[in-house]
């Protein structure tokens, strides 16, 4: 009986407990928490708006400035690593280092799903405040089904915390021409950036260790998606940040490194703002209009660079732009103590190469180079002045040019073109002597800064400006430098030559790049050897390359064994007479041993680049400080099926190539004594 009586008591207790939990849950549900804002900026492409979130780091920086100095009319907040400035009161974002459309900035809390691409679009700040206030009242009083009208007379209904919709009015016309508004398809409404699907990056390290200027090639578009140099360098920078996290993790954890800053250098727009496009338009045929416009805008840049008039415009633009960017960077980063490197893609690498070869080295640089002090002596040993040197070189007709440019004996001595043409004094030069130097007797169109106009690599006559810094390394991507030097009459680069103000030079190319050429065979023309194979950023070679190499090695072994067996069999048939048996057998054993080592008289196929480099280091001169210059990327498996199909992609692949970026970072940080976490094989 007692047990039966106790049941209602337990049931009552259970009921009370259940109701108390419901009260707690209701209280928790009715507890309002303010929404966390996130800052966005608007990009307009082809008249379409796209709202992109700032990184978490930048959004927090903007929010802190908003709370502290909300009414400051002149408050400017640097974001994106200092490459942009946000004028907070005006809600506008300006590019710092290049020309770009001003972007609208918005402090976002409420979003609705767009019509076309299903991406969420933020409401205006004022209407977001109205939505937040209505949401707060609904949560606090637990009263939903709230209806609001936007400034565009669109209806938003808050059904519950999980379901909020936006009705876009659709105008419908009847047969009589009158129109009426009806509710269209509902769109989803979300509160807070954490409830929408969007990628938000954490941000960039504030510390900058190295600065790299990147010069583009022909045309305004730099990749297969027809993007500008600014967008491509943005990709390159983003890849560098991911490579730093993956391969320099220890150095980052120990706060030894920050990041490398990459800034684009644009010369195409300046060149085509000279009025040359109008002149070309007048003479361009009307047929195949798009193709002709494409040629005028891209391919003709190569011809412009080989024109004395427009070459001067191009080199002036590139040098002045890099100097301007450098000074502006120092102004915005007054504590910067790092160095500068430069990189060029396609024609941009040739422009940089010509600029660097015409830089004047300081006296300290001369003392630091092995043969720098002997430059003048190699061409005018006992000459006492500029006129005597020119007379000895049979170039006395150029003396007025040198006097006009105020080129003295010291300027001649500090110019390193004398080194690249060592031994070529212009007197009685034979064909064999001509092949030992880079110039030809007829190449007299040179830079005015060069003291030997007939042997300055056949450069277009231009006054090459001086850079206000000394680059640490020069990186060339998909570069035609080797081809242009050859066309200019250069047959060989002297192994002792190095760029006057830049000690590092890397020539990086894709194996299918139709524009890229090698440099090393011009320094060591008598040797045949492969370029250095760039390791994959995840280590090892790509699987299809390892398979291909394994099959090649297997066929070589079979070939060597077959040739060795045939040689031994032939020797057994042609064995010497009895008195010489002992000597013949000794000779056979020696030759057999050579055969087993794969050293037959018949030369086998060349071994892979990596194996050959390990077997015997190759001396490729001082252009890269005694280190290898040519580096080839590994093609992707799909690219190996048809190299012609992927030729264009091969020339435009460098901006998103992890292997290229990793080599750049590796060489830059190596100058600071910082190595990869693990060496790549």
XYZ file of C-alpha atoms in Angstrom:
681
model
C 0.000 0.000 0.000
C 2.782 2.375 0.898
C 4.417 1.664 -2.392
C 1.181 2.466 -4.219
C 0.802 5.704 -2.248
C 4.304 6.775 -3.005
C 3.753 6.686 -6.761
C 1.827 9.968 -6.963
C 4.452 11.636 -4.796
C 7.227 10.512 -7.205
C 5.130 11.553 -10.173
C 4.580 14.956 -8.594
C 8.309 15.338 -7.963
C 9.056 14.348 -11.520
C 6.514 16.828 -12.831
C 7.959 19.623 -10.717
C 11.491 18.845 -11.891
C 10.375 18.838 -15.522
C 8.620 22.152 -15.188
C 11.639 23.704 -13.460
C 13.917 22.606 -16.302
C 11.489 24.131 -18.787
C 11.631 27.425 -16.882
C 15.431 27.379 -16.962
C 15.432 26.624 -20.680
C 12.885 29.360 -21.290
C 15.011 31.831 -19.330
C 18.060 30.795 -21.311
C 16.128 31.082 -24.552
C 14.864 34.545 -23.615
C 18.331 35.773 -22.696
C 19.466 38.243 -25.358
C 23.111 38.402 -26.464
C 24.327 41.217 -28.702
C 25.433 40.195 -32.183
C 29.170 40.226 -32.952
C 29.847 42.438 -36.005
C 32.320 41.659 -38.781
C 33.646 44.153 -41.311
C 33.277 43.605 -45.058
C 34.329 45.480 -48.200
C 32.623 45.568 -51.594
C 34.290 44.618 -54.887
C 32.526 45.574 -58.120
C 33.300 43.319 -61.101
C 31.405 43.715 -64.368
C 28.749 45.798 -62.588
C 28.206 43.024 -60.023
C 28.782 43.673 -56.343
C 30.596 41.104 -54.244
C 30.970 41.517 -50.491
C 34.204 40.074 -49.102
C 35.021 39.773 -45.388
C 38.146 41.318 -43.959
C 40.429 38.964 -42.088
C 39.667 38.391 -38.430
C 42.718 40.457 -37.536
C 41.636 43.439 -39.667
C 37.988 43.236 -38.580
C 38.968 43.356 -34.919
C 41.265 46.299 -35.649
C 38.458 48.215 -37.374
C 35.973 47.387 -34.609
C 38.368 48.609 -31.932
C 38.924 51.877 -33.835
C 35.148 52.243 -34.278
C 34.541 51.970 -30.529
C 37.383 54.285 -29.485
C 37.248 57.063 -32.092
C 33.876 56.700 -33.763
C 33.427 60.407 -34.575
C 36.985 61.131 -35.724
C 36.624 62.492 -39.256
C 40.259 61.801 -40.208
C 40.706 58.371 -38.646
C 42.588 56.063 -41.055
C 43.153 52.391 -40.228
C 45.804 50.456 -42.213
C 44.648 46.931 -43.080
C 45.714 43.953 -45.240
C 49.315 44.165 -44.110
C 49.421 47.926 -44.736
C 48.510 47.634 -48.433
C 45.137 49.366 -47.912
C 43.849 52.223 -45.773
C 40.283 52.390 -44.447
C 38.892 55.877 -43.876
C 36.582 54.841 -41.089
C 34.171 57.776 -40.975
C 33.643 57.739 -44.755
C 33.487 53.914 -44.806
C 35.864 53.778 -47.768
C 38.934 51.627 -48.502
C 41.861 52.946 -50.592
C 44.795 51.053 -52.106
C 48.145 52.412 -50.956
C 50.736 51.194 -53.463
C 48.756 51.014 -56.719
C 45.727 52.514 -58.453
C 42.456 50.771 -57.699
C 38.779 51.668 -57.436
C 37.733 52.830 -53.982
C 35.777 50.130 -52.141
C 32.831 50.612 -49.810
C 33.364 49.307 -46.277
C 30.553 48.112 -44.033
C 30.164 46.974 -40.432
C 27.962 43.910 -40.966
C 25.662 42.058 -38.572
C 22.632 40.924 -40.645
C 22.664 39.189 -44.040
C 20.252 37.901 -46.668
C 20.878 35.361 -49.416
C 21.413 36.882 -52.849
C 19.379 36.059 -55.925
C 21.938 34.829 -58.461
C 24.961 33.274 -56.763
C 23.374 32.328 -53.415
C 26.034 34.311 -51.558
C 24.953 36.264 -48.507
C 24.696 40.053 -48.840
C 24.923 42.327 -45.787
C 22.141 44.765 -44.993
C 22.984 48.420 -44.568
C 24.256 49.372 -41.127
C 21.193 51.473 -40.269
C 18.671 48.775 -41.251
C 20.788 46.130 -39.481
C 20.334 48.165 -36.286
C 16.549 48.116 -36.807
C 16.631 44.350 -37.339
C 18.760 43.845 -34.236
C 16.408 45.932 -32.121
C 13.377 43.951 -33.353
C 15.226 40.703 -32.686
C 16.125 41.799 -29.153
C 12.461 42.612 -28.359
C 11.274 39.323 -29.847
C 13.791 37.304 -27.817
C 13.196 39.183 -24.586
C 9.379 39.076 -24.740
C 9.239 35.803 -26.673
C 6.995 37.485 -29.216
C 7.762 36.478 -32.799
C 6.139 36.872 -36.209
C 7.637 40.346 -36.277
C 7.319 42.101 -39.640
C 9.688 44.860 -40.769
C 9.876 46.915 -43.939
C 13.261 47.753 -45.439
C 14.101 51.140 -47.057
C 13.457 49.451 -50.435
C 9.928 48.516 -49.262
C 10.916 44.872 -48.912
C 9.360 42.781 -46.142
C 11.380 40.864 -43.521
C 9.545 38.516 -41.142
C 11.136 37.128 -37.970
C 9.253 33.847 -37.450
C 11.635 32.505 -34.757
C 15.386 32.568 -33.997
C 16.009 29.847 -36.587
C 13.629 31.037 -39.317
C 13.770 34.577 -40.647
C 12.848 35.388 -44.260
C 13.107 38.275 -46.663
C 10.384 38.831 -49.291
C 11.462 40.740 -52.364
C 8.491 42.445 -54.097
C 7.995 41.528 -57.740
C 6.264 43.979 -60.064
C 3.539 42.347 -62.180
C 1.858 44.099 -65.123
C -1.668 43.200 -66.238
C -3.222 43.430 -69.695
C -4.286 47.016 -69.090
C -0.719 48.206 -68.421
C -1.169 48.782 -64.705
C 1.373 47.225 -62.333
C 1.096 45.813 -58.865
C 3.623 44.497 -56.341
C 3.418 40.932 -55.161
C 5.573 38.960 -52.784
C 8.308 37.090 -54.624
C 10.334 34.091 -53.633
C 11.426 34.288 -49.972
C 15.116 34.578 -49.172
C 16.888 33.362 -46.068
C 17.948 35.930 -43.468
C 20.867 35.257 -41.099
C 22.087 37.060 -38.014
C 25.834 37.179 -37.378
C 28.710 36.203 -39.656
C 29.125 32.865 -37.859
C 25.799 31.702 -39.324
C 26.694 32.221 -42.987
C 29.072 30.169 -45.114
C 32.040 32.395 -45.866
C 35.814 31.920 -45.673
C 37.452 34.303 -43.227
C 41.234 34.310 -42.986
C 42.941 34.839 -39.667
C 45.290 37.538 -40.996
C 48.960 38.147 -41.739
C 51.990 38.444 -39.450
C 52.736 42.108 -38.865
C 56.494 41.624 -39.035
C 57.897 41.980 -42.573
C 61.260 40.285 -43.146
C 61.803 40.928 -46.843
C 60.325 43.034 -49.650
C 59.912 41.739 -53.220
C 58.870 43.829 -56.223
C 57.172 41.835 -59.003
C 57.209 43.093 -62.619
C 54.708 41.703 -65.140
C 55.230 40.650 -68.748
C 53.367 41.576 -71.926
C 49.807 42.830 -71.860
C 47.497 43.867 -69.017
C 46.490 40.267 -68.169
C 48.948 38.022 -66.357
C 47.251 34.635 -66.181
C 44.885 32.392 -68.088
C 41.916 33.966 -66.280
C 42.918 37.396 -67.657
C 43.602 38.835 -64.224
C 45.782 41.866 -63.545
C 49.252 41.831 -62.003
C 47.683 43.042 -58.733
C 45.388 40.022 -58.468
C 48.131 37.578 -59.480
C 50.573 38.968 -56.915
C 47.811 38.722 -54.309
C 47.639 34.989 -55.096
C 51.421 34.689 -54.920
C 51.411 36.372 -51.514
C 48.612 34.136 -50.230
C 50.501 31.010 -51.331
C 53.619 32.317 -49.581
C 51.725 32.629 -46.286
C 50.539 29.027 -46.514
C 54.061 27.839 -47.415
C 55.497 29.675 -44.410
C 53.044 27.912 -42.111
C 53.822 24.531 -43.673
C 57.621 24.706 -44.037
C 58.856 27.361 -41.581
C 56.694 26.392 -38.618
C 59.576 26.153 -36.129
C 60.894 29.584 -37.063
C 57.374 31.033 -36.755
C 56.813 29.444 -33.341
C 60.138 30.872 -32.150
C 59.120 34.260 -33.621
C 62.230 34.337 -35.788
C 60.289 35.235 -38.922
C 57.184 37.132 -39.941
C 56.407 37.171 -43.650
C 57.612 38.359 -47.059
C 55.795 41.267 -48.697
C 55.221 41.135 -52.461
C 54.265 44.346 -54.306
C 53.278 44.543 -58.009
C 54.955 46.892 -60.484
C 52.782 47.942 -63.431
C 54.363 49.461 -66.550
C 51.815 48.454 -69.222
C 49.229 51.126 -68.386
C 51.855 53.890 -68.452
C 53.165 52.733 -71.825
C 49.718 52.603 -73.402
C 48.746 56.001 -71.995
C 51.331 57.714 -74.210
C 48.881 57.913 -77.116
C 50.407 55.044 -79.043
C 47.111 53.130 -78.925
C 45.391 55.935 -80.842
C 48.124 55.844 -83.475
C 47.785 52.075 -83.790
C 44.011 52.280 -84.041
C 44.263 54.479 -87.123
C 46.328 51.911 -89.019
C 44.691 48.704 -87.743
C 42.564 46.815 -90.263
C 38.868 46.417 -89.360
C 38.749 42.649 -89.920
C 39.178 40.112 -87.059
C 38.835 43.070 -84.724
C 39.224 41.215 -81.422
C 42.374 39.388 -82.489
C 43.976 42.586 -83.776
C 43.085 44.423 -80.564
C 44.595 41.589 -78.522
C 47.826 41.741 -80.558
C 48.031 45.536 -80.228
C 47.526 45.288 -76.469
C 49.875 42.378 -75.739
C 52.234 41.012 -78.405
C 53.309 44.478 -79.553
C 54.793 45.136 -76.091
C 57.794 43.057 -77.206
C 58.283 45.350 -80.221
C 57.781 48.436 -78.071
C 60.605 47.276 -75.814
C 62.891 46.904 -78.830
C 62.089 50.457 -79.912
C 64.469 53.108 -78.582
C 61.609 55.543 -77.902
C 59.301 53.201 -76.026
C 62.101 51.196 -74.396
C 63.085 54.398 -72.611
C 59.488 54.831 -71.433
C 59.346 51.261 -70.153
C 62.660 51.245 -68.247
C 61.936 54.694 -66.793
C 58.513 53.521 -65.626
C 59.786 50.279 -64.070
C 62.732 51.912 -62.273
C 60.823 54.975 -61.066
C 57.891 52.842 -59.926
C 60.140 50.484 -57.935
C 61.933 53.453 -56.371
C 58.609 55.134 -55.528
C 57.213 51.962 -53.979
C 60.384 51.459 -51.957
C 60.293 54.981 -50.489
C 56.569 54.713 -49.758
C 57.091 51.345 -48.091
C 59.835 52.781 -45.856
C 57.618 55.741 -45.005
C 54.863 53.389 -43.844
C 57.296 50.963 -42.183
C 59.968 53.202 -40.618
C 61.422 50.357 -38.533
C 62.010 48.079 -41.527
C 65.552 46.678 -41.581
C 65.157 43.931 -44.196
C 66.428 43.776 -47.758
C 64.774 43.958 -51.183
C 64.575 41.410 -53.997
C 62.980 41.686 -57.423
C 61.070 39.221 -59.597
C 59.965 39.411 -63.210
C 57.628 37.321 -65.322
C 58.198 36.854 -69.068
C 59.209 40.184 -70.668
C 59.305 41.732 -67.199
C 62.320 39.568 -66.343
C 64.181 40.849 -69.424
C 63.432 44.455 -68.447
C 64.824 43.811 -64.962
C 67.876 42.003 -66.355
C 68.720 44.955 -68.606
C 68.217 47.366 -65.700
C 70.436 45.323 -63.399
C 73.221 44.966 -65.965
C 73.344 48.766 -66.240
C 73.491 49.531 -62.520
C 76.613 51.176 -61.183
C 78.285 49.274 -58.380
C 79.693 51.228 -55.447
C 83.337 51.021 -54.435
C 82.460 48.678 -51.566
C 80.820 46.277 -54.012
C 83.904 46.422 -56.193
C 86.125 45.400 -53.299
C 83.819 42.484 -52.516
C 83.966 40.958 -55.983
C 86.814 38.744 -57.027
C 87.625 40.405 -60.323
C 85.804 43.687 -59.996
C 88.998 45.640 -59.438
C 90.488 44.177 -62.605
C 87.625 45.273 -64.856
C 89.313 48.332 -66.278
C 92.655 46.593 -66.568
C 91.287 43.800 -68.722
C 90.301 46.298 -71.405
C 92.700 49.182 -71.115
C 95.683 48.089 -69.084
C 97.839 51.172 -69.463
C 95.232 53.656 -70.724
C 95.105 56.910 -68.794
C 91.628 58.146 -69.673
C 88.336 57.569 -71.393
C 89.578 58.680 -74.826
C 92.572 56.352 -74.684
C 90.336 53.398 -73.777
C 87.909 54.171 -76.602
C 90.756 54.549 -79.085
C 92.165 51.194 -78.091
C 88.724 49.662 -78.584
C 88.461 51.468 -81.953
C 85.424 53.353 -80.695
C 86.794 56.876 -80.671
C 83.689 58.155 -82.499
C 81.764 57.604 -79.256
C 83.989 59.874 -77.177
C 81.610 62.832 -77.588
C 78.755 60.714 -76.244
C 80.804 59.815 -73.158
C 81.787 63.443 -72.615
C 78.156 64.494 -72.931
C 77.120 61.873 -70.371
C 80.094 62.867 -68.140
C 81.406 59.322 -68.040
C 84.847 59.380 -66.423
C 87.483 56.677 -65.895
C 85.977 55.713 -62.548
C 82.576 55.153 -64.156
C 84.233 52.904 -66.715
C 85.999 50.922 -64.022
C 82.846 50.404 -61.961
C 80.805 49.187 -64.899
C 80.707 45.392 -64.857
C 80.017 44.919 -68.515
C 83.782 44.865 -68.823
C 83.729 41.617 -66.862
C 81.110 39.912 -68.990
C 83.226 40.556 -72.082
C 86.576 39.672 -70.515
C 89.238 39.003 -73.129
C 87.288 40.680 -75.936
C 89.285 43.857 -76.687
C 87.976 44.414 -80.221
C 91.390 44.108 -81.905
C 91.695 41.497 -84.632
C 88.887 39.400 -83.131
C 88.539 36.014 -84.757
C 85.430 33.816 -84.869
C 86.665 31.718 -81.955
C 87.414 34.843 -79.905
C 83.953 36.180 -80.683
C 82.346 33.030 -79.304
C 84.144 33.511 -75.979
C 82.550 36.902 -75.369
C 78.915 37.972 -75.266
C 79.005 40.797 -77.787
C 79.420 41.001 -81.502
C 81.275 43.585 -83.537
C 78.064 44.884 -85.018
C 76.066 45.271 -81.825
C 76.680 48.926 -81.168
C 73.213 49.901 -79.928
C 73.859 49.917 -76.216
C 72.782 51.652 -73.058
C 74.358 55.069 -72.569
C 75.461 54.091 -69.088
C 77.628 51.336 -70.561
C 81.217 52.390 -71.369
C 81.622 49.899 -74.222
C 78.724 50.506 -76.638
C 79.778 47.799 -79.093
C 79.813 44.986 -76.546
C 76.829 45.687 -74.263
C 74.741 42.757 -75.386
C 73.066 44.644 -78.219
C 70.713 46.435 -75.861
C 68.435 49.106 -77.233
C 69.908 52.573 -76.825
C 68.413 53.922 -73.609
C 69.496 55.794 -70.525
C 68.951 53.102 -67.889
C 67.945 54.666 -64.538
C 69.580 53.692 -61.251
C 67.736 51.948 -58.428
C 68.046 53.463 -54.955
C 68.639 50.054 -53.357
C 70.706 46.951 -54.100
C 68.544 43.881 -54.737
C 69.523 40.764 -52.836
C 68.131 38.260 -55.387
C 66.646 38.439 -58.871
C 63.996 35.819 -59.693
C 62.982 35.274 -63.330
C 59.757 33.335 -64.047
C 59.172 31.941 -67.538
C 61.941 34.170 -68.821
C 63.117 34.738 -72.430
C 66.406 36.332 -71.291
C 68.537 33.583 -72.836
C 66.792 33.913 -76.199
C 67.110 37.704 -76.287
C 70.810 37.565 -75.398
C 71.385 35.077 -78.212
C 69.432 37.185 -80.719
C 71.466 40.217 -79.661
C 74.639 38.374 -80.644
C 75.751 36.968 -77.308
C 77.406 33.586 -77.678
C 78.805 33.211 -74.196
C 78.605 34.867 -70.795
C 81.930 34.976 -69.026
C 81.842 32.671 -65.957
C 83.350 35.431 -63.795
C 80.544 37.861 -64.583
C 77.949 38.807 -61.981
C 75.330 41.527 -61.878
C 76.859 44.756 -60.511
C 74.506 45.229 -57.543
C 72.702 41.868 -57.244
C 74.495 38.656 -56.236
C 71.614 36.198 -56.661
C 69.882 35.150 -59.889
C 67.384 32.285 -60.319
C 65.846 31.346 -63.665
C 62.658 29.353 -62.905
C 60.525 27.812 -65.642
C 57.884 25.203 -66.424
C 59.128 22.435 -68.767
C 56.355 23.215 -71.298
C 56.654 27.019 -71.131
C 57.130 28.142 -74.769
C 58.558 31.529 -73.762
C 61.168 30.273 -71.271
C 64.848 29.697 -72.136
C 67.852 28.527 -70.152
C 70.846 30.616 -69.026
C 73.450 28.070 -67.860
C 74.371 26.718 -71.343
C 75.470 30.258 -72.243
C 77.974 30.162 -69.380
C 79.125 26.561 -69.878
C 78.539 25.961 -73.618
C 80.771 22.898 -73.863
C 78.818 20.800 -71.360
C 75.390 19.220 -71.657
C 73.510 18.986 -68.373
C 69.948 19.222 -67.150
C 68.496 22.111 -65.118
C 67.912 21.594 -61.416
C 64.597 19.866 -60.775
C 62.515 21.785 -58.242
C 61.304 19.436 -55.496
C 57.583 19.146 -54.899
C 56.459 21.280 -51.956
C 55.191 18.144 -50.194
C 58.479 16.337 -50.714
C 59.708 13.770 -53.261
C 58.950 13.849 -56.948
C 55.526 13.553 -58.455
C 54.589 9.882 -58.818
C 54.422 9.892 -62.619
C 57.921 11.397 -62.803
C 59.310 8.776 -60.421
C 57.700 6.052 -62.531
C 59.103 7.571 -65.715
C 62.567 7.860 -64.178
C 62.413 4.277 -62.897
C 61.518 2.968 -66.347
C 64.315 5.011 -67.914
C 66.810 3.669 -65.396
C 65.608 0.096 -65.996
C 65.994 0.435 -69.776
C 69.486 1.898 -69.296
C 70.490 -1.056 -67.119
C 69.165 -3.547 -69.677
C 70.961 -1.730 -72.450
C 74.249 -1.635 -70.536
C 74.025 -5.319 -69.575
C 73.261 -6.308 -73.170
C 76.145 -4.245 -74.528
C 78.477 -5.679 -71.893
C 77.487 -9.252 -72.744
C 77.973 -8.628 -76.464
C 81.371 -7.071 -75.828
C 82.568 -10.042 -73.733
C 81.279 -12.487 -76.349
C 83.039 -10.608 -79.137
C 86.291 -10.584 -77.168
C 86.061 -14.345 -76.648
C 85.845 -14.834 -80.419
C 88.757 -12.506 -81.106
C 91.009 -13.791 -78.299
C 94.740 -13.170 -78.807
C 97.277 -16.030 -79.482
C 98.580 -18.211 -76.634
C 101.647 -16.122 -75.647
C 99.375 -13.135 -75.046
C 96.576 -15.003 -73.295
C 97.485 -13.674 -69.874
C 97.623 -10.087 -70.996
C 94.373 -10.437 -72.957
C 92.565 -11.975 -70.011
C 93.706 -9.120 -67.783
C 92.478 -6.617 -70.337
C 89.163 -8.460 -70.638
C 88.684 -8.427 -66.878
C 89.323 -4.694 -66.775
C 86.940 -4.003 -69.621
C 84.345 -6.346 -68.147
C 84.572 -4.445 -64.867
C 84.013 -1.204 -66.750
C 81.010 -2.741 -68.475
C 79.487 -3.809 -65.165
C 79.868 -0.248 -63.877
C 77.886 1.046 -66.825
C 80.919 2.811 -68.353
C 80.847 1.360 -71.845
C 82.187 3.190 -74.816
C 78.636 3.592 -76.075
C 77.310 6.638 -74.219
C 74.043 5.869 -72.406
C 71.203 8.316 -72.008
C 71.782 11.259 -69.680
C 70.886 10.545 -66.036
C 68.299 12.671 -64.243
C 69.251 16.171 -63.157
C 69.276 15.454 -59.416
C 71.474 12.363 -59.795
C 73.900 14.190 -62.028
C 74.151 17.118 -59.633
C 75.033 14.770 -56.776
C 77.585 12.925 -58.893
C 79.578 15.960 -60.012
C 78.810 19.581 -59.065
C 78.727 21.810 -62.129
C 80.533 25.140 -62.176
C 78.067 27.610 -63.703
C 79.999 30.796 -62.969
C 79.338 33.675 -60.615
C 76.031 34.961 -62.001
C 74.320 33.351 -58.980
C 77.299 33.397 -56.647
C 78.602 30.049 -57.926
C 75.277 28.252 -57.421
C 72.925 26.766 -59.998
C 70.780 29.193 -61.994
C 68.245 27.176 -64.022
C 65.411 25.509 -62.087
C 62.630 23.532 -63.777
C 59.223 22.817 -62.246
C 57.699 19.349 -62.238
C 54.764 19.080 -64.617
C 51.478 17.785 -63.250
C 50.325 14.287 -64.266
C 47.579 15.629 -66.523
C 50.044 17.986 -68.235
C 52.321 15.116 -69.224
C 49.656 13.694 -71.573
C 49.930 16.544 -74.058
C 52.617 19.191 -73.647
C 51.256 21.316 -76.516
C 47.827 21.534 -74.923
C 49.284 22.879 -71.675
C 51.931 25.157 -73.204
C 50.031 28.398 -72.519
C 49.125 27.245 -69.021
C 52.811 26.429 -68.501
C 53.732 30.079 -69.131
C 51.078 31.434 -66.756
C 51.288 28.919 -63.898
C 53.845 30.610 -61.645
C 51.479 32.803 -59.622
C 49.808 29.854 -57.880
C 52.732 27.432 -57.992
C 53.608 26.283 -54.469
C 56.949 24.913 -55.700
C 57.934 28.291 -57.199
C 56.890 30.205 -54.094
C 58.710 27.783 -51.803
C 61.972 28.207 -53.730
C 61.630 31.997 -53.474
C 61.032 31.805 -49.705
C 63.804 29.255 -49.201
C 66.401 31.425 -50.946
C 65.244 34.632 -49.261
C 65.311 33.219 -45.734
C 68.574 31.405 -46.411
C 70.220 34.836 -46.664
C 69.050 35.374 -43.059
C 70.343 32.010 -41.866
C 66.865 30.466 -41.571
C 66.287 27.070 -43.162
C 63.282 24.910 -43.958
C 61.949 22.706 -41.154
C 62.901 19.668 -43.242
C 64.955 19.665 -46.451
C 62.883 18.633 -49.461
C 64.067 15.617 -51.435
